[in-house]
Coordinates of C-alpha atoms and ligand atoms in Angstrom, one line a residue:
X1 CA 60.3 103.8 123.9
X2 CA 59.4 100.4 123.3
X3 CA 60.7 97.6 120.9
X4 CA 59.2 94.3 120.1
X5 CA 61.6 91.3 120.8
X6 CA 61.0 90.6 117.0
X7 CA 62.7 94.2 115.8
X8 CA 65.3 93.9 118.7
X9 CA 66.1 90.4 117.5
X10 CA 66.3 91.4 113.7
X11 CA 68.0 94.7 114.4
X12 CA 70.9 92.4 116.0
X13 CA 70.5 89.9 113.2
X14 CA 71.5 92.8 110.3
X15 CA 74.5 94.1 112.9
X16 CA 75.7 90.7 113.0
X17 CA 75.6 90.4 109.0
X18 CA 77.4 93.9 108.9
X19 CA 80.4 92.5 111.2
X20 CA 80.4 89.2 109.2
X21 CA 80.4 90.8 106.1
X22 CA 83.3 93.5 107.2
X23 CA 85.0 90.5 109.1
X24 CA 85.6 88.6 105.7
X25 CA 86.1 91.0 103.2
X26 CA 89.5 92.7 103.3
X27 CA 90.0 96.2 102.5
X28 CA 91.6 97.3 99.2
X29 CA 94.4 98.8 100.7
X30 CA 95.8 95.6 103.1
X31 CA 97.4 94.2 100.0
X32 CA 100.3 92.1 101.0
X33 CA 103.0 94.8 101.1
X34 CA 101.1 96.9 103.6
X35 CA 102.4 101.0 104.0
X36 CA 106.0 101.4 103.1
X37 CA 108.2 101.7 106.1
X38 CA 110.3 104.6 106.8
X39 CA 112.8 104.0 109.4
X40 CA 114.6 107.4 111.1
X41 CA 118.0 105.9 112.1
X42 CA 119.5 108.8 115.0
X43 CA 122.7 109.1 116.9
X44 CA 121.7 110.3 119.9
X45 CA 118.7 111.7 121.2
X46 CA 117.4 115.0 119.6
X47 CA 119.0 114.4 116.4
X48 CA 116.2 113.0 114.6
X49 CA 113.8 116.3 115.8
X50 CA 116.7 118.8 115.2
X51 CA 117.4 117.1 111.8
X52 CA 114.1 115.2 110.1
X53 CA 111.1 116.8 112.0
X54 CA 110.3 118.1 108.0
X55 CA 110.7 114.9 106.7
X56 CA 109.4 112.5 109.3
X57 CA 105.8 114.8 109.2
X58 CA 105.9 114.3 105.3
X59 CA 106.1 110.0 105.5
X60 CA 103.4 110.3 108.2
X61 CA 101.0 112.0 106.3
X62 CA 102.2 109.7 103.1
X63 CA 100.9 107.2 105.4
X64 CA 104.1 105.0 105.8
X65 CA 105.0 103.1 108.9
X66 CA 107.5 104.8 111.1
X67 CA 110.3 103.0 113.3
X68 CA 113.2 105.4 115.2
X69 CA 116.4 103.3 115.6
X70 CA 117.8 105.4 118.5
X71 CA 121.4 104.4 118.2
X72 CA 122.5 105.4 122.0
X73 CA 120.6 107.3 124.8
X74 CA 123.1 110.1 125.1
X75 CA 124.7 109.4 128.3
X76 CA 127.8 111.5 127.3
X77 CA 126.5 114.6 126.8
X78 CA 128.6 117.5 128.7
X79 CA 125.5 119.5 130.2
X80 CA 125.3 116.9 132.8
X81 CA 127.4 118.1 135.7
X82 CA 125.1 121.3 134.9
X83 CA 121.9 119.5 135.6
X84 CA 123.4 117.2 139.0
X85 CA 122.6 114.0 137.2
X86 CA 124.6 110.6 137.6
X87 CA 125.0 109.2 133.9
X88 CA 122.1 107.1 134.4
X89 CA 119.5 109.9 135.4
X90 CA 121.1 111.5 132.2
X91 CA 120.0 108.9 129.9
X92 CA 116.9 108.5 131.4
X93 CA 115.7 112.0 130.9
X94 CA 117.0 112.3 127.4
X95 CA 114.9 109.0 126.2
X96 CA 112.0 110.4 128.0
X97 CA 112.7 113.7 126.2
X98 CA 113.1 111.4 122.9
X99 CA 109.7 109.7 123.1
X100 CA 107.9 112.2 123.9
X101 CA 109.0 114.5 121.1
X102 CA 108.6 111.0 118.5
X103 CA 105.4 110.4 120.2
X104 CA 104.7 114.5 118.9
X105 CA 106.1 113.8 115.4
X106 CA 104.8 109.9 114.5
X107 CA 101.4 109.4 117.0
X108 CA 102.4 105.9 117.4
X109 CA 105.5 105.7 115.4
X110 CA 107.5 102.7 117.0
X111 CA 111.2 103.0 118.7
X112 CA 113.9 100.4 118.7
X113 CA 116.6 101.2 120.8
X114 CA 120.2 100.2 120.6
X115 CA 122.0 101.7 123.6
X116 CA 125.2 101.4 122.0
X117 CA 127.3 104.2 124.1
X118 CA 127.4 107.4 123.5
X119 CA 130.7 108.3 122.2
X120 CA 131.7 105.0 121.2
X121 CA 129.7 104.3 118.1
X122 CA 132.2 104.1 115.6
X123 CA 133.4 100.5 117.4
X124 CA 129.9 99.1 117.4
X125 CA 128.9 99.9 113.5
X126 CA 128.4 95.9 113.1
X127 CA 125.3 96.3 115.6
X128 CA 123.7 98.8 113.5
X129 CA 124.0 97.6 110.6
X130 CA 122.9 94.1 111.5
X131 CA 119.4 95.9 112.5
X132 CA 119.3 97.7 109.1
X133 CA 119.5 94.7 107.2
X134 CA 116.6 92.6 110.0
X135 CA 115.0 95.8 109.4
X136 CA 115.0 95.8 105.7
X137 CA 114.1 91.6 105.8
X138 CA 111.5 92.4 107.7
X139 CA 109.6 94.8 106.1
X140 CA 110.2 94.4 102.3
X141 CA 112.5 96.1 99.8
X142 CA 110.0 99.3 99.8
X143 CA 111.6 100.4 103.2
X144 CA 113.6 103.3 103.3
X145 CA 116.4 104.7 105.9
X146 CA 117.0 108.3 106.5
X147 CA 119.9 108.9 108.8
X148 CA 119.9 112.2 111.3
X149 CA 123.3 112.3 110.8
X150 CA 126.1 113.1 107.6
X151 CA 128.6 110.5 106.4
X152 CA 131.2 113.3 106.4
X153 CA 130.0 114.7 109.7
X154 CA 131.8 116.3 112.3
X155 CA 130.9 114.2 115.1
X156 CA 132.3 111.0 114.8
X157 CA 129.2 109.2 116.8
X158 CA 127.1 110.6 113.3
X159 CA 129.5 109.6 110.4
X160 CA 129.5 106.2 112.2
X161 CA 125.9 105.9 112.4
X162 CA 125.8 107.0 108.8
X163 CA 128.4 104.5 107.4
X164 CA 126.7 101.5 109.8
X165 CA 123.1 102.5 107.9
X166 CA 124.8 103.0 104.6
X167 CA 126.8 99.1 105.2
X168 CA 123.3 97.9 105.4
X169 CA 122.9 98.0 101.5
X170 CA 119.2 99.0 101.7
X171 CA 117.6 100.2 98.4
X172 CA 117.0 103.8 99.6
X173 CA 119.4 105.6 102.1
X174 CA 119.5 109.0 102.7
X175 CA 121.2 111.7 104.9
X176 CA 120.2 114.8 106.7
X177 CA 122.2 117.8 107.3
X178 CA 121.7 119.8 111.2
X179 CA 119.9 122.9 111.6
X180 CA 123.2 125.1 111.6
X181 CA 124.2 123.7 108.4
X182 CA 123.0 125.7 104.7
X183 CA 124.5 124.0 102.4
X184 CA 121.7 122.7 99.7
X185 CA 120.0 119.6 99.8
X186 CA 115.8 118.3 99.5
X187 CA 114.4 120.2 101.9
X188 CA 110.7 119.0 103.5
X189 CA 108.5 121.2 105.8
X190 CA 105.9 120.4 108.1
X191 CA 102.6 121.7 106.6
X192 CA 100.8 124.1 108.8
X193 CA 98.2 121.5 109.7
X194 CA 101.0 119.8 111.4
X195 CA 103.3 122.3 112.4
X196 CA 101.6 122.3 116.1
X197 CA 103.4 118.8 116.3
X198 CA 106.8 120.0 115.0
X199 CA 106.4 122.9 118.1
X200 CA 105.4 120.2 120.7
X201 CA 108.5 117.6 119.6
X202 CA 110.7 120.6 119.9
X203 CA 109.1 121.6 123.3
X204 CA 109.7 117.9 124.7
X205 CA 113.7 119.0 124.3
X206 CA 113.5 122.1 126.5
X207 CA 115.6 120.6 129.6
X208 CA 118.4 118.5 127.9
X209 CA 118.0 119.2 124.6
X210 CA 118.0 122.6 124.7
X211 CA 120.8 123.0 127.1
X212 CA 123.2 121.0 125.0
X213 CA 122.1 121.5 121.2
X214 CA 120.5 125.3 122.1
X215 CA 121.8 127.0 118.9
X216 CA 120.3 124.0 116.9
X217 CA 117.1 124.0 118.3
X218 CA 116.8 127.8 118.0
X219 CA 117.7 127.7 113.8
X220 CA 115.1 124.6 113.6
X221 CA 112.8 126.9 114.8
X222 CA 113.8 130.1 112.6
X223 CA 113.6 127.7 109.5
X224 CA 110.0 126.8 110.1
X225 CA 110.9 122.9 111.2
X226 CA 112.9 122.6 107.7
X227 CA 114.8 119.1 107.1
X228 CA 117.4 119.2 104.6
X229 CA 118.1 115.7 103.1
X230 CA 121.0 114.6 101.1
X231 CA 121.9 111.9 98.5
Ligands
ZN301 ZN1 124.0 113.8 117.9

């Protein structure tokens, strides 16, 4: 097929016009807010899959922003002497584990992490909720913080994650009860669109993960990805 240089010329002209003309005009929705920001605050890794897999699908598809503050990389965790690791192989395969299952859940949902030590938390609260409040600065007053963890919770790793995020005086804060857990709260579900994500984010887990939080993983599962949040 042949072209005149006059059409080819023209053609390129009217492409050129199109790129200037998308180039200056901005699109309705970059006002200057932008999305909202939700920002997934978790203790250790897994908690934020075992807890807000429900919730983390439903900002995505509300088309927020999504940051994971991973608190510490889990280099305490008891299952190591099963798997032969030094504490540094341990943390390395559990942050793997981490992104790929947020990589599952978010696409390209950023991750800030902390490395605060795992079991130590509750002396490092200031660092947290120094990042809540950048966070929060950063990003507007729209932003919202839901913990993976309880303020009354057993472990004391999560209740100090939870009172660091809370300290942080954000506008919105919420909480999220475990998988094992039934008391009531908002519960969100993956839709089934999604729910192919929610299965590979739990799959990511299945060497660490699911040798030290097993029983969660299996009722997150049974309760079709569920996430219950809480005031
Ligand atoms: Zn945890």
């Amino acid at each position: 097929m042949r072209h005149s240089l006059s059409r080819i010329v023209s053609t390129v002209a009217v492409l050129c016009l199109g790129l200037l003309v998308v180039a200056g005009s901005a699109p309705p929705s970059a006002t200057a807010a932008g999305p909202r920001t939700t920002v997934i605050v978790s203790p250790h890794p897994d908690d934020e899959t075992l807890r807000l897999t429900g919730y983390i699908r439903y900002a995505v598809e509300r088309g927020d922003r999504l940051i994971l503050v991973a608190v510490t990389d889990g280099g305490a965790s008891a299952v190591r002497a099963q798997f032969g690791f030094t504490v540094g192989q341990l943390k390395a395969v559990r942050r793997a584990e981490q992104v790929a299952a947020w990589s599952y859940l978010t696409d390209n949902g950023q991750v800030i992490r902390l490395g605060l030590e795992d079991g130590a938390v509750a002396g490092r609260k200031a660092a947290i909720t120094a990042r809540v409040k950048e966070l929060a600065a950063q990003y507007g007053p729209t932003t919202e913080f839901y913990v993976a963890a309880l303020l009354d919770d057993d472990h004391p790793d999560h209740s100090a994650t939870a009172e660091a995020v809370r300290d942080g005086g954000a506008r919105v804060v919420r909480y999220s009860r475990g998988p094992v857990d039934d008391r009531p709260g908002s519960v969100y579900r993956p839709t089934s669109g999604y729910l192919w994500g929610a299965q590979r984010a739990d799959a990511a887990y299945d060497e660490v993960g699911y040798a030290s939080a097993g029983v969660g993983f299996v009722a997150l599962e049974d309760s079709g990805y569920a996430s219950v949040v809480v005031p």
